Short mmCIF file of C-alpha atoms in Angstrom, two decimals:
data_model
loop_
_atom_site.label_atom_id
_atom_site.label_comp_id
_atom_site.label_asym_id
_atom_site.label_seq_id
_atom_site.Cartn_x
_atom_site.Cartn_y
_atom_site.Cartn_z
CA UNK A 1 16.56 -15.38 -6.20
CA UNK A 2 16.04 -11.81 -5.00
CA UNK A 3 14.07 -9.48 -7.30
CA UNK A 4 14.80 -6.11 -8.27
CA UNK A 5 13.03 -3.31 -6.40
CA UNK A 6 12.25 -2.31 -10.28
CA UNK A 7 10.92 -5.67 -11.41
CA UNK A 8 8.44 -5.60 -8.63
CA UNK A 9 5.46 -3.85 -10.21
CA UNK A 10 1.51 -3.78 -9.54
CA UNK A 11 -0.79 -5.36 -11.66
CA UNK A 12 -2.02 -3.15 -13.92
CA UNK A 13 -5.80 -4.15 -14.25
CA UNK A 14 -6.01 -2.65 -10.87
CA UNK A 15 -3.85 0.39 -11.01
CA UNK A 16 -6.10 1.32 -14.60
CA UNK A 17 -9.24 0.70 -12.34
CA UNK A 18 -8.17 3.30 -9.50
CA UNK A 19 -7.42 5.56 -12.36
CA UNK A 20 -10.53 5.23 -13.74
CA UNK A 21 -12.45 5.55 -10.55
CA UNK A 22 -10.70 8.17 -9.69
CA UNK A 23 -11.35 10.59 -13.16
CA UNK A 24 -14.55 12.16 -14.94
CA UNK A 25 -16.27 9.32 -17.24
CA UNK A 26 -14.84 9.41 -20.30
CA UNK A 27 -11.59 10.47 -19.85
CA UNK A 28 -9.05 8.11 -20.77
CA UNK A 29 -5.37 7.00 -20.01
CA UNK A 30 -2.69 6.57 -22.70
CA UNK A 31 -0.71 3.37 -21.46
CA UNK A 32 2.37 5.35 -21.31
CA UNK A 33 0.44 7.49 -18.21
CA UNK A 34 -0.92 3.98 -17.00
CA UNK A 35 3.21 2.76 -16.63
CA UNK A 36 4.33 5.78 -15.28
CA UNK A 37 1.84 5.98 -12.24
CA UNK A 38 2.14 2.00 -11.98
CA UNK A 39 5.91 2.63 -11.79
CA UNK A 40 5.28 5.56 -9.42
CA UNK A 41 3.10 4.00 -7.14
CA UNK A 42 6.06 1.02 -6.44
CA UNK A 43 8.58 3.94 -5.87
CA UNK A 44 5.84 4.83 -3.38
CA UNK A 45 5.77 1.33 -1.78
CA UNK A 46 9.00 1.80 -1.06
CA UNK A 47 10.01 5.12 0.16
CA UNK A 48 6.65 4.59 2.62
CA UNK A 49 8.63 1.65 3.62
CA UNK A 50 11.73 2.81 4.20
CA UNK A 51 10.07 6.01 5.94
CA UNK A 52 8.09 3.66 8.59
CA UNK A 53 11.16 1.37 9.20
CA UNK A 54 12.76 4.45 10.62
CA UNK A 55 10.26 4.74 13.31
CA UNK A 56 10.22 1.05 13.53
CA UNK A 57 13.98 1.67 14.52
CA UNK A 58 13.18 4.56 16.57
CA UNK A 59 10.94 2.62 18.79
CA UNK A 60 13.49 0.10 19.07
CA UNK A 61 11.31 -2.33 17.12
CA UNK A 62 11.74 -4.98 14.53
CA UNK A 63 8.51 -5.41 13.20
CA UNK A 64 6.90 -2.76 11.06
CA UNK A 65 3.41 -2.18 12.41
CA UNK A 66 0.55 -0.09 11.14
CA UNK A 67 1.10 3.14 13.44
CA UNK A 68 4.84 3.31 11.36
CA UNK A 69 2.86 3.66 8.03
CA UNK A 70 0.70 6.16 9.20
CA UNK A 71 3.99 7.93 10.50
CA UNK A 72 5.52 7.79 7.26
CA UNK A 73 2.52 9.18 5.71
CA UNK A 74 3.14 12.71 7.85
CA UNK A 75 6.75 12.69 7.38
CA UNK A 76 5.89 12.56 3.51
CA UNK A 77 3.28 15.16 3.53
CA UNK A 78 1.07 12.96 2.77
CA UNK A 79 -1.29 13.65 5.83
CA UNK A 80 -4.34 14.06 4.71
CA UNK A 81 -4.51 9.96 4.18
CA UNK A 82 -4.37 9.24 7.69
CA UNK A 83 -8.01 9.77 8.80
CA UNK A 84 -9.18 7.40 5.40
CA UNK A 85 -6.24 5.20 6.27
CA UNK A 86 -7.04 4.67 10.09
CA UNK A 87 -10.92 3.99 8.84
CA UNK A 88 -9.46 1.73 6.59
CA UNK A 89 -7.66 0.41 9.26
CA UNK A 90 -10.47 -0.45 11.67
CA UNK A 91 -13.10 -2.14 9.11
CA UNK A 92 -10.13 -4.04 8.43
CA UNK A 93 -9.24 -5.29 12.14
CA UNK A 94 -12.79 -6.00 12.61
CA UNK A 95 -12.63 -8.21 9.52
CA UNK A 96 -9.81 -10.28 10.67
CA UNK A 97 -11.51 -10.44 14.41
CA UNK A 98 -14.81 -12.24 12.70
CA UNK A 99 -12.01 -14.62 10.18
CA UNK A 100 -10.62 -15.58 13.40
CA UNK A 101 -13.41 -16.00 15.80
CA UNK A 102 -14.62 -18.62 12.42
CA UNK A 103 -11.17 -20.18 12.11
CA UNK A 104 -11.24 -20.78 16.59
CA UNK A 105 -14.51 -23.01 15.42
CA UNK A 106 -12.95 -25.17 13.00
CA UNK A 107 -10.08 -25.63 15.31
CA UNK A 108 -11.33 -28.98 16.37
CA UNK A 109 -9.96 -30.97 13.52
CA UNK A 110 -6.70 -30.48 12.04
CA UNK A 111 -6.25 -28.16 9.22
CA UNK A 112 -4.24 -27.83 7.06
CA UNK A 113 -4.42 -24.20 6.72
CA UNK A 114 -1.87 -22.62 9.41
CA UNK A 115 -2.88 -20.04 11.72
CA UNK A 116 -2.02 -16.98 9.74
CA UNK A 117 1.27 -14.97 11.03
CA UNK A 118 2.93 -12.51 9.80
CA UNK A 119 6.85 -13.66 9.69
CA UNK A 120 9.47 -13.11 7.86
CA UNK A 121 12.57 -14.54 7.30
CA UNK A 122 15.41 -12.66 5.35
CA UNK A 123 14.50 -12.80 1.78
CA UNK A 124 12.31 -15.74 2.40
CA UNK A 125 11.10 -15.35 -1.16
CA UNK A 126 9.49 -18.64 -0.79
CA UNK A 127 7.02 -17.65 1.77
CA UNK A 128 3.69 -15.81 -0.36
CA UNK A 129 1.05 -16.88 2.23
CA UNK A 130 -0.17 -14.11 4.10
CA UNK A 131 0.31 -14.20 7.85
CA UNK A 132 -1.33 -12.34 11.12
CA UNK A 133 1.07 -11.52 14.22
CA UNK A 134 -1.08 -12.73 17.21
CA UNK A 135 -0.26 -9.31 18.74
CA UNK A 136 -1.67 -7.63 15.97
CA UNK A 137 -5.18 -7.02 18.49
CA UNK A 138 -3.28 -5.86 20.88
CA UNK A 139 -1.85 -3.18 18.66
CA UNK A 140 -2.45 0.36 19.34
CA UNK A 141 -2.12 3.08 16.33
CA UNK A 142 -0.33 6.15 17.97
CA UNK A 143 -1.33 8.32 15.75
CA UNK B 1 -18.88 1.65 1.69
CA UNK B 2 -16.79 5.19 1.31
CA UNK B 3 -13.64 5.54 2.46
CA UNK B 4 -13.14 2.94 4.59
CA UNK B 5 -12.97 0.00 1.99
CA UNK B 6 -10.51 -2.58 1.97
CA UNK B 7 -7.63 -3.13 -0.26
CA UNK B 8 -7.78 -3.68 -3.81
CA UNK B 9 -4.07 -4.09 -4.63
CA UNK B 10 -2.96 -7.72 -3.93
CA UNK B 11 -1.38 -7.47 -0.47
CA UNK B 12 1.22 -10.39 -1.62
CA UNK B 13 2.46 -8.22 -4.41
CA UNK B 14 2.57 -4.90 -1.84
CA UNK B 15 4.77 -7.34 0.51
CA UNK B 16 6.94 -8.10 -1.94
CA UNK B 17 8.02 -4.48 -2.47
CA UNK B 18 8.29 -4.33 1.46
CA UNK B 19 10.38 -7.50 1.28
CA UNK B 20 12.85 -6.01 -1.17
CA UNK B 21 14.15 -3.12 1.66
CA UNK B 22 17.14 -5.08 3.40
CA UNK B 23 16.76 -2.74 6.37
CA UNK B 24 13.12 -4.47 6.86
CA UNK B 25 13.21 -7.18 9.51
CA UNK B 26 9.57 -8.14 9.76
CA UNK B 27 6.04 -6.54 8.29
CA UNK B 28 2.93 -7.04 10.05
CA UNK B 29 -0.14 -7.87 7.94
CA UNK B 30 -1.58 -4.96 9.38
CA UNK B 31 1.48 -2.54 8.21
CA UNK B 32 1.05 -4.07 4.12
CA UNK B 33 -3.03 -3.74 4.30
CA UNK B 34 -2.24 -0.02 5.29
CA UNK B 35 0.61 0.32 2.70
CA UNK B 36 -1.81 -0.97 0.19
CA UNK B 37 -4.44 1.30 0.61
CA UNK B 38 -1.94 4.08 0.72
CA UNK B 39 -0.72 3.09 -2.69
CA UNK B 40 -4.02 3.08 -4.14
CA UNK B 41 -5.23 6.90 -2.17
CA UNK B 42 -1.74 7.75 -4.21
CA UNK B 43 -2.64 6.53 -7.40
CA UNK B 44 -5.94 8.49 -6.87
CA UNK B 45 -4.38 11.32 -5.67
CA UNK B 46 -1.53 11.67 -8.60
CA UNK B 47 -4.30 11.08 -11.41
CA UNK B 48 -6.90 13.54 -10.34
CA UNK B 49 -3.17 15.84 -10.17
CA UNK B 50 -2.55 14.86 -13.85
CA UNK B 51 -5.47 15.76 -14.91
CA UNK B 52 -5.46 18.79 -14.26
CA UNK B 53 -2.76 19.16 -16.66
CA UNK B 54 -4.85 17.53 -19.17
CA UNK B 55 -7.76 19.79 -18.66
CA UNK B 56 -5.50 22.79 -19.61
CA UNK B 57 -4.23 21.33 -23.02
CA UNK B 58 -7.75 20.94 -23.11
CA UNK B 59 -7.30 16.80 -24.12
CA UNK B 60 -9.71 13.62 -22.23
CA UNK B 61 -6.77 11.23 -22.53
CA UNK B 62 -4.21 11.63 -19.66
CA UNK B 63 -0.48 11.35 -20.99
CA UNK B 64 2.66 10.88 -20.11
CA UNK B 65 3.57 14.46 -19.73
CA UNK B 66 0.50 15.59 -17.44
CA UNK B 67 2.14 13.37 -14.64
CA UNK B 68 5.42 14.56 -15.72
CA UNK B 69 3.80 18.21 -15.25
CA UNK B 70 2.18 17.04 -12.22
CA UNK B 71 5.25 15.26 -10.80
CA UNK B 72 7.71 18.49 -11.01
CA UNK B 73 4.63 21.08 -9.71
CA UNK B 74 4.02 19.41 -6.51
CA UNK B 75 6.10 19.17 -3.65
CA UNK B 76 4.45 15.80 -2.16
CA UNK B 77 5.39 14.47 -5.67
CA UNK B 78 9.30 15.32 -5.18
CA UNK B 79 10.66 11.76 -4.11
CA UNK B 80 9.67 10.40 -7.66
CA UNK B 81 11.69 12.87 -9.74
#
């Protein structure tokens, strides 16, 4: 069963905590506000997505990869979250270096627990786990 | 610590959205971490803009209409109209 772009929304506990975070103490958010930037920030999800798989396409590839994102984020103006984003970027790669340096330990015994890729099939609505492309290390950001 | 902090919105739900765009063969994991933090710098970014809006009418509670305010002042803000 494919879901509407519009059903797919983010929880809201966490978009009301970036909000927060993000204002003055004290200052509140009327849950009206809180559905509109909740809504907003989905639209985002997806225009960013579309925007990157245009480069994807440019490059002649079929994966999205990181570098795409950051693309988009230029082509939407949006430029000034690229240096935040790329920092972002590399606490996160050095993160899932140390999961998988722990994982290549427990690798002696069978797990159950699949190496994680990241795959998808068409509409593979099926498939929630998280996955890691192997090539993912070797994966340069261009910008 | 600071900026470079790692995501708070659930990457499953962020992949779902990706999911959705037929023209999307495959995402890497890396691609939906960066799309999440994105998302959340936007939601940042589009508050503190509301705000403002509040701060004029002189209120503390963001509404509705600062982001609508917010949303038709700002150019970065023109694919949501």
């Amino acid at each position: 069963m494919a879901e509407r772009p519009e059903d797919l929304n983010l929880p809201n506990a966490v978009i009301t905590r970036i909000i927060k975070e993000a204002l003055p103490d004290g200052v509140n958010i009327s849950k009206e506000a809180r559905s509109a930037i909740s809504r907003a920030a989905s639209v985002f999800v997806l225009y960013a997505t579309s925007c990157a798989n245009n480069f994807a396409m440019k490059g002649k590839r079929k994966t999205l990869n990181a570098g795409d994102v950051l693309s988009a984020m230029e082509e939407m103006e949006f430029q000034r979250f690229v240096a935040p984003l790329k920092e972002s970027l590399e606490v996160y790669r050095r993160e899932q270096k140390g999961k998988k340096e722990a994982r290549k330990d427990k690798d002696k015994k069978t797990d159950s627990e699949e190496q994680d890729k990241s795959r998808e099939e068409d509409n593979d609505d099926d498939d929630e786990r998280m996955e890691e492309e192997e090539q993912n290390d070797e994966e340069e950001v261009d910008n | 610590p600071g900026p470079a902090r790692l995501a708070r919105l659930p990457l499953a739900r962020v992949k779902a959205l990706v999911k959705a765009d037929p023209d999307v063969t495959l995402a890497s994991q890396e691609a939906v971490f960066v799309l999440a933090r994105a998302t959340e710098l936007f939601v940042e970014t589009i508050a503190k803009d509301a705000y403002v809006y509040a701060q004029q009418g002189k209120r503390k509670t963001l509404q509705r209409k600062d982001l609508d305010n917010a949303i038709e002042a700002i150019d970065e803000f023109a694919f949501l109209e």
